């Protein structure tokens, strides 16, 4: 039986979302030019950096090629930004729930982290009082992720301005993780945080990964938004030195970058966003009817967080136990909130085909009905698409967390690796 996967943050996994012809043609043209087979400057070819500057510039926050550093994906951009702003022993502030790589990168560099809280009852806005409370003399930067992984939140202009006011008041720079820039539902608007401040210095991290459906191409960038020469030459020179550790990023994609950013049609992006929005509506509608689950409707990115009231269920200890039993019994794979330092939630990825998403929600409903302390009826419009015997017979090699004994009975699952 095919396992329904709603856990990986890779929009290409299911195979139905593909880069458009304009993107592929740009790469083919770059490859066939034979101009990009050698090493590039450590911060990237000038033409590629100019293209990113044109793509990213706003009237309120202009960008030139000298302000662009090309990186091996947005994760590499985040590593460089953290490295250049924080010294070992200093602290960066990161959101909770938030992308776990922030902690991994910081700790690998000897940098401490403190969490500031997001508020699910306010569509995952930042708890501004808590953010300010976490700032101390050793705070080197605040990481702001908008749109959010794992929450799918999109911050309003006013809320971003409030975050900037906290940063300005405390003289703390911002690392803006905007890899999901423009990945917002039609009724929302994305505001680059750097376009809203003339005083707070910001390093913006982004790239092709999510919006262009090419995470494996590893093309990201840092935008240097200096304010009042706070960064000065030290940050620019530091980033250039750090880039030399890997001899630059993918040159073939650098050669394609100007055409990718210029020629990709808007309807390509619109279709992806509409697909995710439809899936979000389906998941919210189905899961909202299940006692013990509280989905938070996203506004963008490609994720939904779903709260779990463990007291509603019998035989489920926590969110990790919920996920492990769900994958072994119903072959639905999602991530527990513990992965994002936010227990009693699970994260769904909304870039699976609509039919798979419906099937996943159906199976989650069956699973919750089995363990619920209270009886409830499943919506008759949402019937399982596969027979129960198939659902309860996951293929062992597809489900490494499950082990079969000699009698074919499922043993206790091992922890799911993220």
GROMACS .gro file of C-alpha atoms in nm:
model
  418
    1UNK     CA    1   0.000   0.000   0.000
    2UNK     CA    2   0.122   0.350  -0.079
    3UNK     CA    3   0.205   0.540   0.238
    4UNK     CA    4   0.043   0.883   0.268
    5UNK     CA    5   0.325   1.120   0.358
    6UNK     CA    6   0.243   1.462   0.499
    7UNK     CA    7   0.567   1.519   0.686
    8UNK     CA    8   0.858   1.620   0.457
    9UNK     CA    9   0.904   1.991   0.385
   10UNK     CA   10   0.989   1.917   0.022
   11UNK     CA   11   0.718   2.019  -0.227
   12UNK     CA   12   0.855   1.782  -0.493
   13UNK     CA   13   0.822   1.456  -0.297
   14UNK     CA   14   0.477   1.358  -0.425
   15UNK     CA   15   0.585   1.420  -0.785
   16UNK     CA   16   0.284   1.623  -0.901
   17UNK     CA   17   0.443   1.966  -0.844
   18UNK     CA   18   0.717   2.036  -1.094
   19UNK     CA   19   0.913   2.341  -1.208
   20UNK     CA   20   0.764   2.503  -1.515
   21UNK     CA   21   0.911   2.496  -1.865
   22UNK     CA   22   1.061   2.844  -1.832
   23UNK     CA   23   1.268   2.729  -1.533
   24UNK     CA   24   1.387   2.414  -1.709
   25UNK     CA   25   1.469   2.603  -2.029
   26UNK     CA   26   1.678   2.851  -1.830
   27UNK     CA   27   1.889   2.570  -1.687
   28UNK     CA   28   1.928   2.403  -2.026
   29UNK     CA   29   2.044   2.731  -2.178
   30UNK     CA   30   2.296   2.780  -1.897
   31UNK     CA   31   2.427   2.426  -1.934
   32UNK     CA   32   2.464   2.443  -2.311
   33UNK     CA   33   2.645   2.777  -2.298
   34UNK     CA   34   2.952   2.606  -2.142
   35UNK     CA   35   3.014   2.933  -1.955
   36UNK     CA   36   2.938   2.801  -1.608
   37UNK     CA   37   3.143   2.483  -1.572
   38UNK     CA   38   3.419   2.642  -1.365
   39UNK     CA   39   3.439   2.802  -1.024
   40UNK     CA   40   3.255   3.127  -0.961
   41UNK     CA   41   3.352   3.410  -0.727
   42UNK     CA   42   3.284   3.302  -0.370
   43UNK     CA   43   2.982   3.531  -0.335
   44UNK     CA   44   2.848   3.446  -0.682
   45UNK     CA   45   2.869   3.560  -1.044
   46UNK     CA   46   2.793   3.929  -1.087
   47UNK     CA   47   2.512   3.867  -1.338
   48UNK     CA   48   2.338   3.631  -1.096
   49UNK     CA   49   2.372   3.873  -0.805
   50UNK     CA   50   2.238   4.154  -1.020
   51UNK     CA   51   1.937   3.938  -1.108
   52UNK     CA   52   1.865   3.867  -0.741
   53UNK     CA   53   1.898   4.238  -0.665
   54UNK     CA   54   1.640   4.323  -0.933
   55UNK     CA   55   1.409   4.048  -0.809
   56UNK     CA   56   1.434   4.150  -0.444
   57UNK     CA   57   1.451   4.528  -0.453
   58UNK     CA   58   1.160   4.733  -0.322
   59UNK     CA   59   1.109   5.111  -0.334
   60UNK     CA   60   1.149   5.116   0.044
   61UNK     CA   61   1.448   4.878   0.046
   62UNK     CA   62   1.663   4.893  -0.264
   63UNK     CA   63   1.920   4.622  -0.326
   64UNK     CA   64   2.231   4.628  -0.545
   65UNK     CA   65   2.454   4.343  -0.653
   66UNK     CA   66   2.706   4.432  -0.382
   67UNK     CA   67   2.434   4.361  -0.124
   68UNK     CA   68   2.376   4.003  -0.250
   69UNK     CA   69   2.564   3.692  -0.141
   70UNK     CA   70   2.474   3.369  -0.320
   71UNK     CA   71   2.464   3.058  -0.103
   72UNK     CA   72   2.409   2.684  -0.129
   73UNK     CA   73   2.041   2.702  -0.043
   74UNK     CA   74   1.865   2.904   0.225
   75UNK     CA   75   1.996   2.677   0.501
   76UNK     CA   76   2.349   2.778   0.405
   77UNK     CA   77   2.237   3.141   0.402
   78UNK     CA   78   2.109   3.102   0.757
   79UNK     CA   79   2.436   2.942   0.867
   80UNK     CA   80   2.637   3.230   0.723
   81UNK     CA   81   2.407   3.494   0.871
   82UNK     CA   82   2.426   3.340   1.218
   83UNK     CA   83   2.803   3.294   1.188
   84UNK     CA   84   2.872   3.653   1.089
   85UNK     CA   85   2.647   3.819   1.348
   86UNK     CA   86   2.708   3.604   1.657
   87UNK     CA   87   3.025   3.499   1.833
   88UNK     CA   88   3.057   3.177   2.034
   89UNK     CA   89   2.895   3.229   2.372
   90UNK     CA   90   2.651   3.488   2.244
   91UNK     CA   91   2.278   3.424   2.196
   92UNK     CA   92   2.029   3.444   1.912
   93UNK     CA   93   1.653   3.450   1.962
   94UNK     CA   94   1.445   3.204   1.761
   95UNK     CA   95   1.068   3.142   1.742
   96UNK     CA   96   0.888   2.861   1.920
   97UNK     CA   97   0.747   2.671   1.739
   98UNK     CA   98   1.015   2.714   1.477
   99UNK     CA   99   1.241   2.553   1.220
  100UNK     CA  100   1.471   2.318   1.418
  101UNK     CA  101   1.771   2.397   1.199
  102UNK     CA  102   1.813   2.731   1.379
  103UNK     CA  103   1.908   2.546   1.696
  104UNK     CA  104   2.123   2.293   1.511
  105UNK     CA  105   2.323   2.563   1.333
  106UNK     CA  106   2.364   2.782   1.639
  107UNK     CA  107   2.478   2.502   1.868
  108UNK     CA  108   2.726   2.374   1.608
  109UNK     CA  109   2.885   2.721   1.616
  110UNK     CA  110   2.895   2.745   1.995
  111UNK     CA  111   2.613   2.999   1.994
  112UNK     CA  112   2.330   2.982   2.245
  113UNK     CA  113   1.962   3.011   2.163
  114UNK     CA  114   1.666   3.149   2.350
  115UNK     CA  115   1.309   3.093   2.238
  116UNK     CA  116   1.042   3.357   2.204
  117UNK     CA  117   0.682   3.242   2.190
  118UNK     CA  118   0.435   3.246   1.903
  119UNK     CA  119   0.064   3.264   1.982
  120UNK     CA  120  -0.161   3.004   1.814
  121UNK     CA  121  -0.474   3.192   1.922
  122UNK     CA  122  -0.347   3.492   1.722
  123UNK     CA  123  -0.257   3.296   1.408
  124UNK     CA  124   0.096   3.244   1.539
  125UNK     CA  125   0.185   3.609   1.583
  126UNK     CA  126   0.492   3.683   1.796
  127UNK     CA  127   0.434   3.733   2.166
  128UNK     CA  128   0.597   4.077   2.166
  129UNK     CA  129   0.629   4.102   2.543
  130UNK     CA  130   0.801   3.764   2.556
  131UNK     CA  131   1.030   3.860   2.267
  132UNK     CA  132   1.147   4.171   2.448
  133UNK     CA  133   1.181   3.979   2.774
  134UNK     CA  134   1.427   3.736   2.612
  135UNK     CA  135   1.665   4.011   2.497
  136UNK     CA  136   1.980   4.053   2.705
  137UNK     CA  137   2.327   4.201   2.668
  138UNK     CA  138   2.455   3.892   2.489
  139UNK     CA  139   2.175   3.886   2.228
  140UNK     CA  140   2.338   3.903   1.885
  141UNK     CA  141   2.031   3.873   1.658
  142UNK     CA  142   1.661   3.793   1.637
  143UNK     CA  143   1.552   3.534   1.380
  144UNK     CA  144   1.214   3.622   1.226
  145UNK     CA  145   1.057   3.359   0.999
  146UNK     CA  146   0.780   3.495   0.776
  147UNK     CA  147   0.592   3.317   0.621
  148UNK     CA  148   0.646   3.051   0.881
  149UNK     CA  149   0.762   2.693   0.887
  150UNK     CA  150   0.596   2.512   1.066
  151UNK     CA  151   0.300   2.742   1.126
  152UNK     CA  152   0.200   2.870   0.782
  153UNK     CA  153   0.147   3.215   0.931
  154UNK     CA  154   0.188   3.539   0.734
  155UNK     CA  155   0.247   3.853   0.938
  156UNK     CA  156   0.066   4.179   0.872
  157UNK     CA  157   0.251   4.503   0.806
  158UNK     CA  158   0.153   4.628   1.150
  159UNK     CA  159   0.278   4.317   1.329
  160UNK     CA  160   0.612   4.329   1.147
  161UNK     CA  161   0.644   4.695   1.245
  162UNK     CA  162   0.583   4.597   1.607
  163UNK     CA  163   0.863   4.339   1.587
  164UNK     CA  164   1.092   4.602   1.435
  165UNK     CA  165   1.009   4.842   1.717
  166UNK     CA  166   1.128   4.584   1.970
  167UNK     CA  167   1.450   4.528   1.774
  168UNK     CA  168   1.514   4.901   1.733
  169UNK     CA  169   1.448   4.977   2.098
  170UNK     CA  170   1.706   4.718   2.200
  171UNK     CA  171   1.958   4.775   1.917
  172UNK     CA  172   1.940   4.414   1.795
  173UNK     CA  173   1.976   4.321   1.424
  174UNK     CA  174   1.737   4.079   1.255
  175UNK     CA  175   1.798   3.763   1.053
  176UNK     CA  176   1.490   3.738   0.830
  177UNK     CA  177   1.417   3.385   0.708
  178UNK     CA  178   1.196   3.462   0.407
  179UNK     CA  179   1.238   3.145   0.203
  180UNK     CA  180   0.858   3.137   0.165
  181UNK     CA  181   0.841   3.497   0.041
  182UNK     CA  182   0.535   3.555  -0.180
  183UNK     CA  183   0.409   3.205  -0.088
  184UNK     CA  184   0.088   3.352   0.054
  185UNK     CA  185  -0.279   3.293  -0.009
  186UNK     CA  186  -0.458   3.539  -0.238
  187UNK     CA  187  -0.625   3.739   0.040
  188UNK     CA  188  -0.290   3.796   0.215
  189UNK     CA  189   0.006   4.017   0.129
  190UNK     CA  190   0.372   3.948   0.194
  191UNK     CA  191   0.582   4.233   0.329
  192UNK     CA  192   0.961   4.190   0.333
  193UNK     CA  193   1.051   4.301   0.682
  194UNK     CA  194   1.344   4.504   0.550
  195UNK     CA  195   1.102   4.720   0.349
  196UNK     CA  196   0.946   4.846   0.673
  197UNK     CA  197   1.249   4.979   0.860
  198UNK     CA  198   1.509   5.250   0.808
  199UNK     CA  199   1.687   5.185   1.137
  200UNK     CA  200   1.713   4.809   1.203
  201UNK     CA  201   1.994   4.631   1.011
  202UNK     CA  202   1.869   4.308   0.856
  203UNK     CA  203   2.018   4.005   0.683
  204UNK     CA  204   1.745   3.850   0.469
  205UNK     CA  205   1.781   3.483   0.376
  206UNK     CA  206   1.587   3.340   0.082
  207UNK     CA  207   1.629   3.141  -0.239
  208UNK     CA  208   1.469   2.936  -0.514
  209UNK     CA  209   1.394   2.631  -0.299
  210UNK     CA  210   1.024   2.647  -0.214
  211UNK     CA  211   0.860   2.900  -0.443
  212UNK     CA  212   1.025   2.763  -0.757
  213UNK     CA  213   0.994   2.394  -0.653
  214UNK     CA  214   1.365   2.316  -0.680
  215UNK     CA  215   1.501   2.245  -0.329
  216UNK     CA  216   1.767   2.009  -0.462
  217UNK     CA  217   1.924   2.279  -0.678
  218UNK     CA  218   2.063   2.445  -0.364
  219UNK     CA  219   2.040   2.808  -0.469
  220UNK     CA  220   1.989   3.063  -0.196
  221UNK     CA  221   2.103   3.411  -0.108
  222UNK     CA  222   2.158   3.669   0.161
  223UNK     CA  223   2.044   4.028   0.114
  224UNK     CA  224   2.241   4.279   0.321
  225UNK     CA  225   2.013   4.559   0.440
  226UNK     CA  226   2.251   4.779   0.633
  227UNK     CA  227   2.112   5.073   0.827
  228UNK     CA  228   2.325   5.366   0.944
  229UNK     CA  229   2.641   5.163   0.871
  230UNK     CA  230   2.576   4.933   1.165
  231UNK     CA  231   2.703   4.635   0.966
  232UNK     CA  232   2.969   4.838   0.788
  233UNK     CA  233   3.249   4.656   0.611
  234UNK     CA  234   3.293   4.394   0.884
  235UNK     CA  235   2.975   4.201   0.799
  236UNK     CA  236   3.031   4.222   0.424
  237UNK     CA  237   3.392   4.111   0.453
  238UNK     CA  238   3.294   3.843   0.701
  239UNK     CA  239   3.034   3.698   0.466
  240UNK     CA  240   3.282   3.696   0.180
  241UNK     CA  241   3.537   3.510   0.392
  242UNK     CA  242   3.280   3.258   0.512
  243UNK     CA  243   3.168   3.190   0.153
  244UNK     CA  244   3.520   3.081   0.064
  245UNK     CA  245   3.484   2.772   0.282
  246UNK     CA  246   3.284   2.591   0.012
  247UNK     CA  247   3.427   2.753  -0.304
  248UNK     CA  248   3.096   2.907  -0.406
  249UNK     CA  249   2.755   2.770  -0.497
  250UNK     CA  250   2.608   2.584  -0.798
  251UNK     CA  251   2.742   2.761  -1.107
  252UNK     CA  252   2.502   2.608  -1.361
  253UNK     CA  253   2.206   2.741  -1.161
  254UNK     CA  254   2.383   3.075  -1.121
  255UNK     CA  255   2.397   3.096  -1.499
  256UNK     CA  256   2.025   3.021  -1.520
  257UNK     CA  257   1.924   3.252  -1.237
  258UNK     CA  258   1.867   3.573  -1.438
  259UNK     CA  259   1.625   3.399  -1.674
  260UNK     CA  260   1.456   3.198  -1.398
  261UNK     CA  261   1.378   3.511  -1.198
  262UNK     CA  262   1.273   3.709  -1.506
  263UNK     CA  263   1.080   3.457  -1.715
  264UNK     CA  264   0.889   3.238  -1.469
  265UNK     CA  265   0.522   3.326  -1.528
  266UNK     CA  266   0.301   3.443  -1.243
  267UNK     CA  267   0.039   3.179  -1.319
  268UNK     CA  268   0.295   2.911  -1.223
  269UNK     CA  269   0.310   3.055  -0.872
  270UNK     CA  270  -0.065   3.116  -0.859
  271UNK     CA  271  -0.143   2.753  -0.940
  272UNK     CA  272   0.087   2.624  -0.664
  273UNK     CA  273  -0.058   2.859  -0.406
  274UNK     CA  274  -0.415   2.772  -0.504
  275UNK     CA  275  -0.337   2.401  -0.467
  276UNK     CA  276  -0.198   2.455  -0.117
  277UNK     CA  277  -0.488   2.681  -0.019
  278UNK     CA  278  -0.744   2.421  -0.131
  279UNK     CA  279  -0.563   2.154   0.071
  280UNK     CA  280  -0.551   2.382   0.374
  281UNK     CA  281  -0.927   2.435   0.353
  282UNK     CA  282  -0.990   2.061   0.323
  283UNK     CA  283  -0.766   1.973   0.617
  284UNK     CA  284  -0.910   2.249   0.834
  285UNK     CA  285  -1.267   2.147   0.755
  286UNK     CA  286  -1.217   1.777   0.826
  287UNK     CA  287  -0.988   1.802   1.127
  288UNK     CA  288  -1.195   2.074   1.296
  289UNK     CA  289  -1.478   1.820   1.335
  290UNK     CA  290  -1.262   1.571   1.525
  291UNK     CA  291  -1.284   1.602   1.904
  292UNK     CA  292  -0.940   1.661   2.050
  293UNK     CA  293  -0.789   1.821   1.739
  294UNK     CA  294  -0.758   2.197   1.684
  295UNK     CA  295  -0.614   2.290   1.345
  296UNK     CA  296  -0.487   2.645   1.300
  297UNK     CA  297  -0.575   2.773   0.953
  298UNK     CA  298  -0.259   2.889   0.774
  299UNK     CA  299  -0.228   3.197   0.554
  300UNK     CA  300   0.066   3.085   0.341
  301UNK     CA  301   0.378   2.871   0.315
  302UNK     CA  302   0.289   2.500   0.289
  303UNK     CA  303   0.216   2.383   0.642
  304UNK     CA  304  -0.059   2.350   0.900
  305UNK     CA  305  -0.017   2.300   1.272
  306UNK     CA  306  -0.282   2.091   1.446
  307UNK     CA  307  -0.323   2.098   1.822
  308UNK     CA  308  -0.382   1.772   2.010
  309UNK     CA  309  -0.569   1.759   2.340
  310UNK     CA  310  -0.409   1.441   2.473
  311UNK     CA  311  -0.666   1.423   2.754
  312UNK     CA  312  -0.931   1.352   2.490
  313UNK     CA  313  -0.762   1.025   2.397
  314UNK     CA  314  -0.694   0.701   2.577
  315UNK     CA  315  -0.368   0.517   2.514
  316UNK     CA  316  -0.180   0.810   2.357
  317UNK     CA  317   0.091   0.960   2.576
  318UNK     CA  318   0.191   1.268   2.375
  319UNK     CA  319   0.230   1.407   2.024
  320UNK     CA  320   0.522   1.178   1.941
  321UNK     CA  321   0.324   0.872   2.049
  322UNK     CA  322   0.030   1.000   1.842
  323UNK     CA  323   0.249   1.027   1.529
  324UNK     CA  324   0.421   0.692   1.577
  325UNK     CA  325   0.094   0.504   1.622
  326UNK     CA  326  -0.066   0.696   1.335
  327UNK     CA  327   0.205   0.593   1.090
  328UNK     CA  328   0.204   0.230   1.203
  329UNK     CA  329  -0.174   0.187   1.208
  330UNK     CA  330  -0.290   0.420   0.931
  331UNK     CA  331   0.025   0.474   0.721
  332UNK     CA  332   0.000   0.852   0.753
  333UNK     CA  333   0.331   1.022   0.819
  334UNK     CA  334   0.345   1.367   0.978
  335UNK     CA  335   0.580   1.537   1.224
  336UNK     CA  336   0.518   1.574   1.598
  337UNK     CA  337   0.529   1.920   1.750
  338UNK     CA  338   0.822   1.803   1.962
  339UNK     CA  339   1.036   1.842   1.648
  340UNK     CA  340   0.964   2.215   1.667
  341UNK     CA  341   0.997   2.232   2.045
  342UNK     CA  342   0.619   2.266   2.069
  343UNK     CA  343   0.457   1.956   2.220
  344UNK     CA  344   0.097   1.845   2.170
  345UNK     CA  345   0.084   1.961   1.809
  346UNK     CA  346   0.152   1.791   1.478
  347UNK     CA  347   0.259   1.952   1.152
  348UNK     CA  348   0.100   1.861   0.820
  349UNK     CA  349   0.254   1.945   0.482
  350UNK     CA  350  -0.004   2.067   0.232
  351UNK     CA  351   0.182   2.006  -0.095
  352UNK     CA  352   0.058   1.650  -0.144
  353UNK     CA  353  -0.207   1.581  -0.412
  354UNK     CA  354  -0.558   1.674  -0.302
  355UNK     CA  355  -0.674   1.312  -0.310
  356UNK     CA  356  -0.384   1.210  -0.083
  357UNK     CA  357  -0.460   1.494   0.155
  358UNK     CA  358  -0.825   1.388   0.178
  359UNK     CA  359  -0.715   1.030   0.237
  360UNK     CA  360  -0.474   1.138   0.510
  361UNK     CA  361  -0.747   1.336   0.687
  362UNK     CA  362  -0.985   1.041   0.660
  363UNK     CA  363  -0.732   0.809   0.818
  364UNK     CA  364  -0.654   1.061   1.093
  365UNK     CA  365  -1.027   1.075   1.168
  366UNK     CA  366  -1.046   0.694   1.192
  367UNK     CA  367  -0.739   0.689   1.411
  368UNK     CA  368  -0.878   0.951   1.649
  369UNK     CA  369  -1.213   0.773   1.667
  370UNK     CA  370  -1.036   0.455   1.777
  371UNK     CA  371  -0.849   0.625   2.063
  372UNK     CA  372  -1.107   0.886   2.163
  373UNK     CA  373  -1.259   0.867   2.511
  374UNK     CA  374  -1.578   1.003   2.359
  375UNK     CA  375  -1.786   0.859   2.079
  376UNK     CA  376  -1.830   1.070   1.767
  377UNK     CA  377  -1.946   1.016   1.413
  378UNK     CA  378  -1.727   1.064   1.111
  379UNK     CA  379  -1.854   1.304   0.848
  380UNK     CA  380  -2.027   1.084   0.587
  381UNK     CA  381  -1.868   1.293   0.313
  382UNK     CA  382  -1.524   1.174   0.420
  383UNK     CA  383  -1.506   0.798   0.380
  384UNK     CA  384  -1.174   0.613   0.358
  385UNK     CA  385  -1.068   0.565  -0.003
  386UNK     CA  386  -0.900   0.231   0.070
  387UNK     CA  387  -1.018  -0.075   0.254
  388UNK     CA  388  -0.942  -0.099   0.621
  389UNK     CA  389  -0.739  -0.415   0.568
  390UNK     CA  390  -0.506  -0.222   0.341
  391UNK     CA  391  -0.483   0.068   0.581
  392UNK     CA  392  -0.380  -0.165   0.862
  393UNK     CA  393  -0.116  -0.342   0.655
  394UNK     CA  394   0.163  -0.088   0.608
  395UNK     CA  395   0.462  -0.204   0.408
  396UNK     CA  396   0.756  -0.255   0.641
  397UNK     CA  397   1.018  -0.097   0.417
  398UNK     CA  398   0.803   0.214   0.379
  399UNK     CA  399   0.757   0.246   0.754
  400UNK     CA  400   1.097   0.214   0.923
  401UNK     CA  401   0.946   0.309   1.260
  402UNK     CA  402   0.741  -0.014   1.262
  403UNK     CA  403   0.865  -0.367   1.310
  404UNK     CA  404   0.678  -0.691   1.246
  405UNK     CA  405   0.731  -0.998   1.459
  406UNK     CA  406   0.710  -1.347   1.316
  407UNK     CA  407   0.333  -1.350   1.357
  408UNK     CA  408   0.287  -1.037   1.147
  409UNK     CA  409   0.181  -0.832   1.450
  410UNK     CA  410   0.305  -0.475   1.479
  411UNK     CA  411   0.560  -0.427   1.757
  412UNK     CA  412   0.624  -0.103   1.946
  413UNK     CA  413   0.743   0.160   1.698
  414UNK     CA  414   1.085   0.317   1.710
  415UNK     CA  415   1.111   0.699   1.712
  416UNK     CA  416   1.063   0.864   1.373
  417UNK     CA  417   1.375   1.035   1.246
  418UNK     CA  418   1.328   1.391   1.120
   0.00000   0.00000   0.00000
